[in-house]
Structure formats: C-alpha cells, structure tokens
PDB file of C-alpha atoms in Angstrom:
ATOM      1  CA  UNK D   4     -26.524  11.058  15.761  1.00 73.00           C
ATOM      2  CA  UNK D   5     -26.955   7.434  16.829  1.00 80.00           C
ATOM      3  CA  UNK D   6     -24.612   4.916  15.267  1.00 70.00           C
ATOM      4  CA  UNK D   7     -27.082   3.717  13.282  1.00 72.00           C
ATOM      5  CA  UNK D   8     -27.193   6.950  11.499  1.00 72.00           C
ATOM      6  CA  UNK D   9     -23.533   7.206  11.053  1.00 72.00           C
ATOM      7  CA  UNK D  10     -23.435   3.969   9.532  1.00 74.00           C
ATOM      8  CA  UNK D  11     -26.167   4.574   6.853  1.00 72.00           C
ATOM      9  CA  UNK D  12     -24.310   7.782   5.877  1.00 75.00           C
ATOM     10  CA  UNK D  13     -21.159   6.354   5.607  1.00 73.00           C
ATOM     11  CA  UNK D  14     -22.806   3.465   2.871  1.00 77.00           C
ATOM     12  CA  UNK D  15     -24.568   6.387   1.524  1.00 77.00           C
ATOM     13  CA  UNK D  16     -21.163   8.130   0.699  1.00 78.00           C
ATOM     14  CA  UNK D  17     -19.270   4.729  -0.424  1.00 76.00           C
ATOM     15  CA  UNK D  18     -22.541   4.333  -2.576  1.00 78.00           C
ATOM     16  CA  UNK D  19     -21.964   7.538  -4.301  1.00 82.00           C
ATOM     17  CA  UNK D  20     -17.810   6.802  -4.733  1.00 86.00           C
ATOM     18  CA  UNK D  21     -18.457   3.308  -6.375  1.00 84.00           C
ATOM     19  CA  UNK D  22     -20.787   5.130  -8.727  1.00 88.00           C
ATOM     20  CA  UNK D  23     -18.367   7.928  -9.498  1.00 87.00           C
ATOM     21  CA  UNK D  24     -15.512   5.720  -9.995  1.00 94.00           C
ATOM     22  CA  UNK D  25     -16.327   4.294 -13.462  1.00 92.00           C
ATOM     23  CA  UNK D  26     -16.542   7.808 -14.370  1.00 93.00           C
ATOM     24  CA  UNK D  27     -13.653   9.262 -13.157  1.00 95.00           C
ATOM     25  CA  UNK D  28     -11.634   5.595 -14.625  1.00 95.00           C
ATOM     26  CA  UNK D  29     -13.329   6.754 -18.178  1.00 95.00           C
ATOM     27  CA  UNK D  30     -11.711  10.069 -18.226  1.00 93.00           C
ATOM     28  CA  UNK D  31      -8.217   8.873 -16.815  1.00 94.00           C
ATOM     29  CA  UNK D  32      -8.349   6.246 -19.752  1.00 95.00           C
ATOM     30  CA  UNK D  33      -9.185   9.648 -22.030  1.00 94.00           C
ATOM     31  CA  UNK D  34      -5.925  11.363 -20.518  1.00 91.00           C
ATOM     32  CA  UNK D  35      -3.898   8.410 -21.057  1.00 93.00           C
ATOM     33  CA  UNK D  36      -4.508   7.917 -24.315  1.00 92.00           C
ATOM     34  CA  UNK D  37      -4.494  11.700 -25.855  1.00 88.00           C
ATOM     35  CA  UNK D  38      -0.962  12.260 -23.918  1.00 77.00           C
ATOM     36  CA  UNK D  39       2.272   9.926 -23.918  1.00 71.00           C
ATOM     37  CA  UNK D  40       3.976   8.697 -20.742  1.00 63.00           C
ATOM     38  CA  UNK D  41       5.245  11.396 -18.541  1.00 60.00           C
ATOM     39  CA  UNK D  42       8.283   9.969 -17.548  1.00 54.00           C
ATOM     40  CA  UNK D  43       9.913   7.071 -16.361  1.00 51.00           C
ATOM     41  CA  UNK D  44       7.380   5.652 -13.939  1.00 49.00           C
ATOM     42  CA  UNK D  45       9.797   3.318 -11.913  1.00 52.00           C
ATOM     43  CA  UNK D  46      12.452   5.340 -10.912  1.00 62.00           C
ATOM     44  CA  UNK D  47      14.954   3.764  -7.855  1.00 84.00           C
ATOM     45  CA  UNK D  48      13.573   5.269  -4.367  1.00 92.00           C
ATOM     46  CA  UNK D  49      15.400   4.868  -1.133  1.00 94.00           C
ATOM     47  CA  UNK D  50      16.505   1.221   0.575  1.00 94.00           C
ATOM     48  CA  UNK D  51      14.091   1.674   3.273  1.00 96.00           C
ATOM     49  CA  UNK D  52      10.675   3.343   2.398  1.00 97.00           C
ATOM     50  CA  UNK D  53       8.401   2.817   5.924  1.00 98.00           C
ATOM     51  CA  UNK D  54       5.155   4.955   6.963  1.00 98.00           C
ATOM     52  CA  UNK D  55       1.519   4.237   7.628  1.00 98.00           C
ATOM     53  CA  UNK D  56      -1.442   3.607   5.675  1.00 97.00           C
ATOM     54  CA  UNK D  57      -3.153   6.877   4.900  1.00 96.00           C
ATOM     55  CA  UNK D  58      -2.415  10.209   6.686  1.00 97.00           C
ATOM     56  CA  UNK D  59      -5.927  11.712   7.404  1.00 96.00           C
ATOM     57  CA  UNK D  60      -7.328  10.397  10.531  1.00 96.00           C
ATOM     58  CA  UNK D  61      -9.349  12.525  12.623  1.00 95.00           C
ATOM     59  CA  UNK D  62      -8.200  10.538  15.443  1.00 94.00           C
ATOM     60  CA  UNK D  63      -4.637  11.339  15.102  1.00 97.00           C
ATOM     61  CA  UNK D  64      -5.365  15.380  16.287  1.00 96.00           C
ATOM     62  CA  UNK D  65      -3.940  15.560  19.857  1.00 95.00           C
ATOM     63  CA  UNK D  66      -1.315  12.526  18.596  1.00 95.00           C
ATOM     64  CA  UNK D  67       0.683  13.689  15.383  1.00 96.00           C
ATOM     65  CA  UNK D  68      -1.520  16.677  14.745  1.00 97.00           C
ATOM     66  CA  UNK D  69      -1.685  19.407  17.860  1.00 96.00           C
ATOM     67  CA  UNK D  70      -5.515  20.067  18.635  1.00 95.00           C
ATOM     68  CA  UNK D  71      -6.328  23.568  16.910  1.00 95.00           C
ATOM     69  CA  UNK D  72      -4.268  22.976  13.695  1.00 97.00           C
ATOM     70  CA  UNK D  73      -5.874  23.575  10.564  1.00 97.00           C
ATOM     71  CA  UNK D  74      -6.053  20.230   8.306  1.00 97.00           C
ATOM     72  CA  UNK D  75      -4.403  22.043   5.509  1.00 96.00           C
ATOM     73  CA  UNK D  76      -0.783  21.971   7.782  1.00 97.00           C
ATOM     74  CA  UNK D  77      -1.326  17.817   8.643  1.00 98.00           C
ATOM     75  CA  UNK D  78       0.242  16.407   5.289  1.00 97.00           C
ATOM     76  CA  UNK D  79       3.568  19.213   6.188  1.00 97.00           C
ATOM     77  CA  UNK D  80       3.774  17.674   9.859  1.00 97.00           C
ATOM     78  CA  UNK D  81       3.210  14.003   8.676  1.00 98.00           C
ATOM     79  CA  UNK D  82       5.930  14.712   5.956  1.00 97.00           C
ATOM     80  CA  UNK D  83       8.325  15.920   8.812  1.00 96.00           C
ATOM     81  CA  UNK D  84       8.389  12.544   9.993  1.00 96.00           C
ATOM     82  CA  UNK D  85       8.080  10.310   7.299  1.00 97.00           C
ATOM     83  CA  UNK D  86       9.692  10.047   3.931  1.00 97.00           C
ATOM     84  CA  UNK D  87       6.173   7.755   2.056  1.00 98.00           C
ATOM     85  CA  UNK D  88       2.622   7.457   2.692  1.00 98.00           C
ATOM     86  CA  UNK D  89       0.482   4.540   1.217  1.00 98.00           C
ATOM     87  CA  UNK D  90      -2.618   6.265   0.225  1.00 98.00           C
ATOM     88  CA  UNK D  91      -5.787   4.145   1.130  1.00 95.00           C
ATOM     89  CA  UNK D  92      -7.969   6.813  -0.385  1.00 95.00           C
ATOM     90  CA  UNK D  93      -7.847   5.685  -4.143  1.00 97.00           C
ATOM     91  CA  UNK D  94      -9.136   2.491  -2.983  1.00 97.00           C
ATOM     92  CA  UNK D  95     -11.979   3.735  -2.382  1.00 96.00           C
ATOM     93  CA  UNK D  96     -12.154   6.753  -4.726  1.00 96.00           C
ATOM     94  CA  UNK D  97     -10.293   6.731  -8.365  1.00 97.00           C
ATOM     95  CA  UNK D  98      -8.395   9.388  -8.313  1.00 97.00           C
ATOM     96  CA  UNK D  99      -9.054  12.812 -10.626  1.00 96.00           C
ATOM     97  CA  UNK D 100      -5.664  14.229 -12.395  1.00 95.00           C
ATOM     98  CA  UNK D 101      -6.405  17.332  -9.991  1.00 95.00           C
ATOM     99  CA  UNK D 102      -6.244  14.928  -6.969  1.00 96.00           C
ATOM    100  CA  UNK D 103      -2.522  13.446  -8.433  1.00 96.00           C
ATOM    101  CA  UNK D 104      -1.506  17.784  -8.969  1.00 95.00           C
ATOM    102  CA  UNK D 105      -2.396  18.295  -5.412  1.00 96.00           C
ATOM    103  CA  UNK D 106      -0.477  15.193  -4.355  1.00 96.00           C
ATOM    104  CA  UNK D 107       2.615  16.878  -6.037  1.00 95.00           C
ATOM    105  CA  UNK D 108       2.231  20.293  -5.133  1.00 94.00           C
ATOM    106  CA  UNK D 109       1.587  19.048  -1.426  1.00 95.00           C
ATOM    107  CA  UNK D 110       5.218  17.241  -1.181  1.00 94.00           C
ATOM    108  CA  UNK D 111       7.226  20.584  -2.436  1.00 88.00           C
ATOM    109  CA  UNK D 112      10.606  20.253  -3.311  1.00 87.00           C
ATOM    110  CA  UNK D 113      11.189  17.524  -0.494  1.00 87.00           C
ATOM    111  CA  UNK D 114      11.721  13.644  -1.237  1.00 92.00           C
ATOM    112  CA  UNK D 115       8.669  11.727  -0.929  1.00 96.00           C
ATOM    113  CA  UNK D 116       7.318   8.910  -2.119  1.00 97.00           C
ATOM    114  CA  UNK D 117       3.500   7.666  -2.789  1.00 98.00           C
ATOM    115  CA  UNK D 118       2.505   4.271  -2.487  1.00 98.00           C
ATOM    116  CA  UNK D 119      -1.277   3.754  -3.933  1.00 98.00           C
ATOM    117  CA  UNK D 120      -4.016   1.822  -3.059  1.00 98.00           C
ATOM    118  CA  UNK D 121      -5.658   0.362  -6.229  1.00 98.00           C
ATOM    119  CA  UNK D 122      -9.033   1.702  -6.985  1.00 98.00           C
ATOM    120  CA  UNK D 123     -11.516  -1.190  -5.482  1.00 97.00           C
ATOM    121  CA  UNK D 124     -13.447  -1.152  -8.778  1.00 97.00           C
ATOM    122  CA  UNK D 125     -10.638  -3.559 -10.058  1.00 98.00           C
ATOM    123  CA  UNK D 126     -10.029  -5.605  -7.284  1.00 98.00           C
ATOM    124  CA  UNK D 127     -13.245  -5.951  -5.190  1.00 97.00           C
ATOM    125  CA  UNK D 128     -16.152  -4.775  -7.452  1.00 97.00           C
ATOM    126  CA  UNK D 129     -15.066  -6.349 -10.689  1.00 97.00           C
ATOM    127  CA  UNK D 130     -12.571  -8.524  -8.963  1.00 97.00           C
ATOM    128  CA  UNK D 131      -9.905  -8.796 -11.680  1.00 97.00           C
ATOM    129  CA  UNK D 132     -12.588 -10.068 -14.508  1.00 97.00           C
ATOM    130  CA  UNK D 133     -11.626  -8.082 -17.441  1.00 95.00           C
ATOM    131  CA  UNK D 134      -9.602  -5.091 -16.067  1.00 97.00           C
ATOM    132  CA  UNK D 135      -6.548  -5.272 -18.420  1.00 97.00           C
ATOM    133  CA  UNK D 136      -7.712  -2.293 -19.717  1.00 97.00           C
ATOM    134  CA  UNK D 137      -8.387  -0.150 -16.370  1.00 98.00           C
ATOM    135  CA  UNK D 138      -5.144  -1.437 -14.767  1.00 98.00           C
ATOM    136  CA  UNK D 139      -3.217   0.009 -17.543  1.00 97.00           C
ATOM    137  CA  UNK D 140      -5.255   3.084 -17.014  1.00 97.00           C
ATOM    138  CA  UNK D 141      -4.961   3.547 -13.093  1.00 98.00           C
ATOM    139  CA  UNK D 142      -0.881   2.681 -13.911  1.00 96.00           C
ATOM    140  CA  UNK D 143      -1.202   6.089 -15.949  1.00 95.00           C
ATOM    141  CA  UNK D 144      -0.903   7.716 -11.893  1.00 96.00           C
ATOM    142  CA  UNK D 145       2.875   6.616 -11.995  1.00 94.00           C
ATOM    143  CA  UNK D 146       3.579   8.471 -14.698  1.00 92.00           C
ATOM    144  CA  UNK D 147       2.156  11.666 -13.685  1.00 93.00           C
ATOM    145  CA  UNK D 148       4.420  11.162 -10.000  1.00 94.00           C
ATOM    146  CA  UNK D 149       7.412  10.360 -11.949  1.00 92.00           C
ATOM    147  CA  UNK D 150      10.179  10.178  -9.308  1.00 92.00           C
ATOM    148  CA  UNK D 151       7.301  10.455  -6.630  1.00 95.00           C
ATOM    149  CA  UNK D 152       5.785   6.514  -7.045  1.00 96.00           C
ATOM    150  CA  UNK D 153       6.559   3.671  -5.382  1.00 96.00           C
ATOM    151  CA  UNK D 154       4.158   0.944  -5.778  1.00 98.00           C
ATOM    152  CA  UNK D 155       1.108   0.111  -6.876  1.00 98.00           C
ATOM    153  CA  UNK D 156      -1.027  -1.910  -3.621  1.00 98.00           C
ATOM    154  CA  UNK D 157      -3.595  -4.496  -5.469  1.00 98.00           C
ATOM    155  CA  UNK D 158      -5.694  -5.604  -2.773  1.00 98.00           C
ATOM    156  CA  UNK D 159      -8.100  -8.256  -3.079  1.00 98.00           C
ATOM    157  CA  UNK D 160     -11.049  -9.065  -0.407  1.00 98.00           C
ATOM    158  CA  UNK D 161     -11.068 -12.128   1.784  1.00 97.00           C
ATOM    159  CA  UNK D 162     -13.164 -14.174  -0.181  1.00 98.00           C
ATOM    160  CA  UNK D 163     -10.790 -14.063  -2.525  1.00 98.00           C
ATOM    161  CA  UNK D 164      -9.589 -17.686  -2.412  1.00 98.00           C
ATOM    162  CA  UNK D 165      -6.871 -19.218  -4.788  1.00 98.00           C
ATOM    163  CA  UNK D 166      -7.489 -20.982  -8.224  1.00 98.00           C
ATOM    164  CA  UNK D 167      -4.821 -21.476 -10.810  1.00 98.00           C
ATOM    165  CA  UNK D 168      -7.988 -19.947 -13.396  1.00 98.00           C
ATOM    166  CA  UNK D 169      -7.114 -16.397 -10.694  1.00 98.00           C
ATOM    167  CA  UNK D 170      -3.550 -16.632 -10.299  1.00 98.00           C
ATOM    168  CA  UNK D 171      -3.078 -16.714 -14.377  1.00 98.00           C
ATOM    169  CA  UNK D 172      -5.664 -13.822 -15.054  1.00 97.00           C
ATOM    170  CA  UNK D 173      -4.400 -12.065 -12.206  1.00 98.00           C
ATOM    171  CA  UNK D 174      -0.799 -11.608 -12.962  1.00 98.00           C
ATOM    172  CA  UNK D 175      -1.599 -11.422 -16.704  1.00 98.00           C
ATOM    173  CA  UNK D 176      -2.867  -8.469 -16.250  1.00 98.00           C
ATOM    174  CA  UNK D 177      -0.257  -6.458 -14.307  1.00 98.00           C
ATOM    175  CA  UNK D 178       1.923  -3.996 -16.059  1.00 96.00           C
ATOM    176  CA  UNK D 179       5.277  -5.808 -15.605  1.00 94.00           C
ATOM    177  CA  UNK D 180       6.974  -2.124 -16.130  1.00 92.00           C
ATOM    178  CA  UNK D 181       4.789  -1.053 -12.874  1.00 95.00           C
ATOM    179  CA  UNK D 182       6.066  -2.087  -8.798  1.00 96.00           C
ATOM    180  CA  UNK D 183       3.098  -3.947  -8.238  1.00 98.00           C
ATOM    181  CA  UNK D 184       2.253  -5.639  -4.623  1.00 98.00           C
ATOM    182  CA  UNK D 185      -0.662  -8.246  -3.878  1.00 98.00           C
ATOM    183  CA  UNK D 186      -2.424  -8.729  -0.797  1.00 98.00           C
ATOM    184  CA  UNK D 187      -4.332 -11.487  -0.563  1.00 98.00           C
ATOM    185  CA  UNK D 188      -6.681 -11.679   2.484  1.00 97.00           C
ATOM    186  CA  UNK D 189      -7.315 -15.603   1.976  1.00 98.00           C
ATOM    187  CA  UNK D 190      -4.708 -18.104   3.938  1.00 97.00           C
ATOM    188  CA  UNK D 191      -4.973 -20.311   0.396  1.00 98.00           C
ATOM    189  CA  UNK D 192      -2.809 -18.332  -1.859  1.00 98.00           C
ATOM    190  CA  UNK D 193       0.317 -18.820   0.860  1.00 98.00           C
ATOM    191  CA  UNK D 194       1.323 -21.834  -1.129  1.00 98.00           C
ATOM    192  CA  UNK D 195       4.351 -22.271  -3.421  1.00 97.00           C
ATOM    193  CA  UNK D 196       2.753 -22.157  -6.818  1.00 98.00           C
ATOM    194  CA  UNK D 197       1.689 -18.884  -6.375  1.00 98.00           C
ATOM    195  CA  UNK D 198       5.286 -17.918  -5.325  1.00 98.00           C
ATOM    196  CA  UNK D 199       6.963 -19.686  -8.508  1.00 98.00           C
ATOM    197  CA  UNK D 200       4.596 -17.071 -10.479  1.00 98.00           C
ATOM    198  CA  UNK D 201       5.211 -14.397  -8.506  1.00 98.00           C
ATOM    199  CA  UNK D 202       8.916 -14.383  -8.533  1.00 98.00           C
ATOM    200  CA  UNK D 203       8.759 -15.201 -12.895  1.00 98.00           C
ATOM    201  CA  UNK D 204       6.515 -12.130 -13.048  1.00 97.00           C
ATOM    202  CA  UNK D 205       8.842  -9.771 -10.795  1.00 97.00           C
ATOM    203  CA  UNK D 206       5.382  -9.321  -8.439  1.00 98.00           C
ATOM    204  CA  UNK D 207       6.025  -8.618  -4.808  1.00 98.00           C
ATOM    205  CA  UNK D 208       3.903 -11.013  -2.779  1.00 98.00           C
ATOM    206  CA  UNK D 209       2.786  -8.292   0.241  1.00 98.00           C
ATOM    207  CA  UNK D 210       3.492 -10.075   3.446  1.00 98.00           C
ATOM    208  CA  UNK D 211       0.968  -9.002   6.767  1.00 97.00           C
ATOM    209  CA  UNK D 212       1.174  -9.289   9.993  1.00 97.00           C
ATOM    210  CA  UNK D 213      -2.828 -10.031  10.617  1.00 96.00           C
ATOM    211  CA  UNK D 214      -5.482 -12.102  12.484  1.00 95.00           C
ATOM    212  CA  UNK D 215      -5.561 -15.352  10.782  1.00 93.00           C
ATOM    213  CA  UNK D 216      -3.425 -14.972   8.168  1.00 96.00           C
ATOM    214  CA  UNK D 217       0.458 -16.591   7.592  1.00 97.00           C
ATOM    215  CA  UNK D 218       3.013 -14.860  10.204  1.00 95.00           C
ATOM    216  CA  UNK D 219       5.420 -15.127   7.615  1.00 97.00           C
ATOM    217  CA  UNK D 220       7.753 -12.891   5.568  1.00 98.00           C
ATOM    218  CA  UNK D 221       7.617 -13.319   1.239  1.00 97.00           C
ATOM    219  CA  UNK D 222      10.075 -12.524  -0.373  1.00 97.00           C
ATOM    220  CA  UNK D 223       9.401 -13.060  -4.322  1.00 98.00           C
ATOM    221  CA  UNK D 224      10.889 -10.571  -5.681  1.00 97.00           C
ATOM    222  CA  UNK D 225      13.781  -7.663  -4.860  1.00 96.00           C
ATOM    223  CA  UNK D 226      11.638  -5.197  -3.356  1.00 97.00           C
ATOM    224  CA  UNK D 227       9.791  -6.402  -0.427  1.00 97.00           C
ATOM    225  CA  UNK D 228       6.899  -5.402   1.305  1.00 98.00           C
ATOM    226  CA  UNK D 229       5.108  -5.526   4.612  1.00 98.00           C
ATOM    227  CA  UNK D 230       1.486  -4.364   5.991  1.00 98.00           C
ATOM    228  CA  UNK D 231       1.571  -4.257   9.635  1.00 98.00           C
ATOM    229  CA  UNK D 232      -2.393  -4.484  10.634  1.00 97.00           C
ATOM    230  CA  UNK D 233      -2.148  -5.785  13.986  1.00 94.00           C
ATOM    231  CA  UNK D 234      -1.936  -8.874  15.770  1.00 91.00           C
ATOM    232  CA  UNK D 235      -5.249 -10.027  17.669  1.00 84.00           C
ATOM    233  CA  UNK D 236      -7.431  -7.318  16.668  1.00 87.00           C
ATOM    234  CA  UNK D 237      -7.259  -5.333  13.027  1.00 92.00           C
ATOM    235  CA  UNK D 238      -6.076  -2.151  12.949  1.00 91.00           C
ATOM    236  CA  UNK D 239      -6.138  -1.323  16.935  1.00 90.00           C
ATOM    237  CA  UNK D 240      -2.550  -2.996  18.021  1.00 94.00           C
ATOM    238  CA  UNK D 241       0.257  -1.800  19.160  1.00 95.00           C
ATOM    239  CA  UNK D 242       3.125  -3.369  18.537  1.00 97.00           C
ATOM    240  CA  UNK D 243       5.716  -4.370  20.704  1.00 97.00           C
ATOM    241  CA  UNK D 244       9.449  -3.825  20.292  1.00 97.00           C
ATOM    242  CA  UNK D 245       9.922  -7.737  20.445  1.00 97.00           C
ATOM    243  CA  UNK D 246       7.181  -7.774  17.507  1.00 97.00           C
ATOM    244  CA  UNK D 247       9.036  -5.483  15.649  1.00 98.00           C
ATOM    245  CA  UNK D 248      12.365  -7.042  15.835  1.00 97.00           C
ATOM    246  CA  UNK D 249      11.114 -10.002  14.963  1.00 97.00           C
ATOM    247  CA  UNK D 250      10.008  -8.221  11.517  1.00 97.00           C
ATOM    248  CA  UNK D 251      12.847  -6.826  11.243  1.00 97.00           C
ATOM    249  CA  UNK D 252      15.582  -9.671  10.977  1.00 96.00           C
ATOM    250  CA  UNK D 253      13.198 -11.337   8.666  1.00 96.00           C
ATOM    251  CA  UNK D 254      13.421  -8.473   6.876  1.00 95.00           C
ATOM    252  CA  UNK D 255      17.204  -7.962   6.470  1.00 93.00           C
ATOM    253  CA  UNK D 256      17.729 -11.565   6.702  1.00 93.00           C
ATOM    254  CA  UNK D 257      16.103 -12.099   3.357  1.00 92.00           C
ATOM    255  CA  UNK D 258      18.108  -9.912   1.403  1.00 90.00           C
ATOM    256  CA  UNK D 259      16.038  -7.764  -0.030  1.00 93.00           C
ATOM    257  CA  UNK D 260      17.076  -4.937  -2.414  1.00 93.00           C
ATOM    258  CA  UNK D 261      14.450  -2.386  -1.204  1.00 96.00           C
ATOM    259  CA  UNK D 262      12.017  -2.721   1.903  1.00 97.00           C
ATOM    260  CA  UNK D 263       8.463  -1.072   2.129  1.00 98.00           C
ATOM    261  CA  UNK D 264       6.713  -1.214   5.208  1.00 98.00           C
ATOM    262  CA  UNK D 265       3.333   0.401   6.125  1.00 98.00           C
ATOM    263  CA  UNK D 266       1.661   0.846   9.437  1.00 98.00           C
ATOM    264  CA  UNK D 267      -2.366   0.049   9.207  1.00 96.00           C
ATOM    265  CA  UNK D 268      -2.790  -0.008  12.975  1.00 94.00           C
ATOM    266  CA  UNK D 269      -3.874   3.642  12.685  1.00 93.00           C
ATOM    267  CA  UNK D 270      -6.367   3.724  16.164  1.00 88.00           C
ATOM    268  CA  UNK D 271      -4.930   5.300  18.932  1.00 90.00           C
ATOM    269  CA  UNK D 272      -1.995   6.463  16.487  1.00 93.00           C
ATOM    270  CA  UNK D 273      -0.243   3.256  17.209  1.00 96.00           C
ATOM    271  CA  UNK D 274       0.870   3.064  13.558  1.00 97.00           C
ATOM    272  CA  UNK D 275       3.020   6.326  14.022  1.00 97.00           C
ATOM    273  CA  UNK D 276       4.999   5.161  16.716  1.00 97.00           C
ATOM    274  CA  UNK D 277       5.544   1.692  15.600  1.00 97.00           C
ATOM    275  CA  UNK D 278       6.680   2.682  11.863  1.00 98.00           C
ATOM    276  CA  UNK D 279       9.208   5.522  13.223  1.00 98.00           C
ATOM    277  CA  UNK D 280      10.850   2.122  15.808  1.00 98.00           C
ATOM    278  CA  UNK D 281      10.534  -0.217  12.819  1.00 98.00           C
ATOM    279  CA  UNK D 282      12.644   2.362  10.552  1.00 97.00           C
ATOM    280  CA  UNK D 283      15.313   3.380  13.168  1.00 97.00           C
ATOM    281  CA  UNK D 284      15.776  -0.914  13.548  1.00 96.00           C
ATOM    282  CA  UNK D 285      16.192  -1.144   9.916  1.00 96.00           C
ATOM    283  CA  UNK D 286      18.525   1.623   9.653  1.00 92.00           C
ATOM    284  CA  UNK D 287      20.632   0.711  12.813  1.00 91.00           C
ATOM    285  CA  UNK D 288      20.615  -3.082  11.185  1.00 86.00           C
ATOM    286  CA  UNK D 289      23.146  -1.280   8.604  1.00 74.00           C
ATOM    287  CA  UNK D 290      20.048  -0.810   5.454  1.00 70.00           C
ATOM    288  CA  UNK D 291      21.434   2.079   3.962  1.00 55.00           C
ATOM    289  CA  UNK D 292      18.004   4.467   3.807  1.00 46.00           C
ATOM    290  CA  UNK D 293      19.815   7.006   0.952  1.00 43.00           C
ATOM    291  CA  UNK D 294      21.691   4.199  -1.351  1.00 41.00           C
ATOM    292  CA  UNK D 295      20.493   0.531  -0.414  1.00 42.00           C
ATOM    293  CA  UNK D 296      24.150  -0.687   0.232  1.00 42.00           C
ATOM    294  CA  UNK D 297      23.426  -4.218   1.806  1.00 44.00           C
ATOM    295  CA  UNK D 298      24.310  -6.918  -0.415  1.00 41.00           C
ATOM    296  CA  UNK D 299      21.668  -8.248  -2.123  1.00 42.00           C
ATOM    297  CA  UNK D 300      21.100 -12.605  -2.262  1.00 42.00           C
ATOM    298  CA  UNK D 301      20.569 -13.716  -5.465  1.00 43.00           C
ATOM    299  CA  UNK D 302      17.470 -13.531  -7.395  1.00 50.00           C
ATOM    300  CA  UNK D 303      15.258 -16.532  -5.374  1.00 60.00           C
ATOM    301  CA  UNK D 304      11.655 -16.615  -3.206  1.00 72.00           C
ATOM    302  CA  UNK D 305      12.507 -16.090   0.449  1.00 75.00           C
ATOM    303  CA  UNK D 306      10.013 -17.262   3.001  1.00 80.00           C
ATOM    304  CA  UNK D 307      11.213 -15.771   6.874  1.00 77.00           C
ATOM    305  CA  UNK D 308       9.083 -17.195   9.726  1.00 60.00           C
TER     306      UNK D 308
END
C-alpha cells in the first residue's frame, strides 16, 4: 500500500469518527440526564501524576510491549509502570458508556488515574461556539470514573488565536466543579490577561514544551500541568536529562499543589523513558507521590522560565 493509500484511509476513518461523534454526544447527553451524578467527580489523586499521551502505539511492540504479546496484555504492562494515562483517543472519538466500563474494568483494583482528551467536536469542529451544553455532557465521563479522573484536556487547534470575545466564551463554559486544562497551540494567548482569568476561574493553563511555542512553565492555578511534545521536531524528541531538570525545578519551584505531566513524544518510545526520569526527579526533589506534602505558595499565577 503506497502512502498515498494509507493516507486516504486514515481521512476515510477520521471522516467516519467526526460523523459518529454527534451521535454518540446525543446519547451521553440521554444518560446524563435520565441518571444523577455518580459520585464525586473530583476526588484528590496523588502529588505527582506523570505518564504519556495515549498507550496504544503499534510502534511501542519491541519497546514497552515484547514482540509476540497479544494487545489485550499492553494496558496491564503499561499500568506496571505508570500510575495515569492521558487518553488521546476521545479526541478523536466521543466516547460510548461501554468504552468508560472497559476503561474501569481494565485498571482492576489498582490505583490509576485517567486524564481525557476532550472530544474534538467541541474544541476543533465547533470550536467552543455554543458547546455549554456538550461540555456538561462529555464532563458526565468524570462521574462514571469517580476516584479514577483526573482532568479534563481542552485542546484547541493552532489557529486558535486570542480575543477577549474567546477567552470569555471559553471559560464560561467550563464546569468550574470539573479539573479542566487548556492548551492553546497559538503563542497569543501567553499573555497576562488570559492568566488573571485563568487563575479567577481555578483553570489550569497547560504549559508545553513545543516548536514555537513559550518555553515557559504556568502556573494559574494549584494543580499544574505539563505536555512534553518535543523540542525541534513534534512528537519525535528525546529528551535530555538537562531538559528534564530544567522542567523539573520549574516545576517544584512554583509550588504547586499537584503536578501532571504527560509524555507526547511517543516515536521511538521516547515518551516512556523520559516520563519514568521526569517522575523519579520529582519524587527525589522531596514531592510526596502518595500525600502531596510540599508546602504549597499561596494562591497566585506562577510563570517559571
């Protein structure tokens, strides 16, 4: 199959999600309103909640996954590593209430925590214009994890550039109850207006480590959160232990309650390497993974170069 091909199958099959996920949104809105919340939705997880960004990569057998294991054992071996995953897969397709069962029956009785991708069809197809409605219905996945959720990734494409009209609209329409994280993709909304907000609305500004965008760690709220992508080249870096130190002190430096860091670098399995260094540096730094026990600064945006 030339590459060519590949490529017109793979728009094919994103074709046939976007069309599905209106669908699938409807009958999560359905569930949500015929039941009542689950359970609390925010519950505390650990200090120190680091990973990478999805856990399925074909790619990774022969590097996490040994060559001849069936794809029914990876989730069990990625879980022996790592205590959270940030799911890229609702992103791209909303997920079914049999999808959020598996995701619980597929963590057993161990600790784990989910951190999910917003669904696409609110941030890049309808691009925050009148979504109140299915944000409060994707939210409805937190309270079917219960314990199990960690925070909810809203990320919005690059041509996503800052206006006060977006900023209002934007955070308006966040369930304050929820752990919600923006990534912006556009160098405009590094600016401190859209901090002030942030921090009044308890939203945790997601700070990246990316081609051309701000090097810098945001800190807006007590939970902060990172999105290693690489440096020079998306997704296809591998970070150096100098890099990664760097990220660190920023990150205990600032004084955050709770730290969340995902590894996006995921060619060549970089991203499993680099989160297990970036955790043991946090924990040797004296972040307490079980109980959080470093002093927290007060209540103020943080900005760590």
């Amino acid at each position: 199959m030339t590459m060519a091909e590949r490529s017109a199958l793979k728009e094919a099959r994103r074709a046939k999600q976007r069309e599905a996920n209106a669908g699938r949104a409807a009958k999560m809105h359905a569930a949500r309103l015929k039941l009542p919340p689950l359970g609390p939705s925010s519950p505390e997880p650990p200090a120190v909640n680091v990973g990478c960004s999805g856990w399925f990569y074909w790619h990774w057998r022969g590097i996490l996954y040994p060559d001849g294991m069936p794809t029914k054992e990876w989730f069990h071996t990625y879980r022996e590593k790592f205590g959270t995953v940030e799911l890229n897969a609702p992103f791209y397709s909303w997920p079914t209430l049999h999808t959020l069962q598996t995701w619980m029956n597929q963590t057993g009785a161990a600790p784990f925590v989910y951190t999910v991708k917003v669904s696409e069809l609110i941030t890049h197809v309808k691009r925050f214009k009148g979504t109140k409605t299915l944000v409060r219905d994707f939210g409805y996945i937190a309270d079917i994890l219960g314990e199990r959720m960690g925070c909810f990734l809203f990320q919005l494409p690059p041509s996503f550039d800052y206006s006060p009209a977006r900023l209002k609209s934007l955070l308006e329409q966040l369930e304050p109850t929820r752990r919600n994280v923006v990534e912006f993709r556009h160098q405009s909304w590094w600016i401190k207006r859209v901090y002030d907000a942030f921090e009044e609305s308890g939203t945790i500004f997601c700070s990246t480590s990316a081609p051309r965008l701000p090097d810098v760690l945001i800190k807006t709220a007590d939970d902060v959160y990172i999105r290693f992508h690489g440096k020079g080249q998306w997704y296809r870096h591998n970070y150096t232990d100098a890099e990664l130190q760097l990220w660190k002190e920023r990150a205990v430096e600032c004084g955050a309650k709770r730290i969340w860091a995902y590894f996006n670098n995921d060619r060549e399995g970089f991203a499993i390497q680099n989160a297990l260094v970036f955790r043991a540096m946090l924990e040797e730094a004296g972040v307490d993974p079980a109980h959080g026990k470093k002093p927290v600064l007060p209540r103020k945006t943080a900005i760590c170069h």
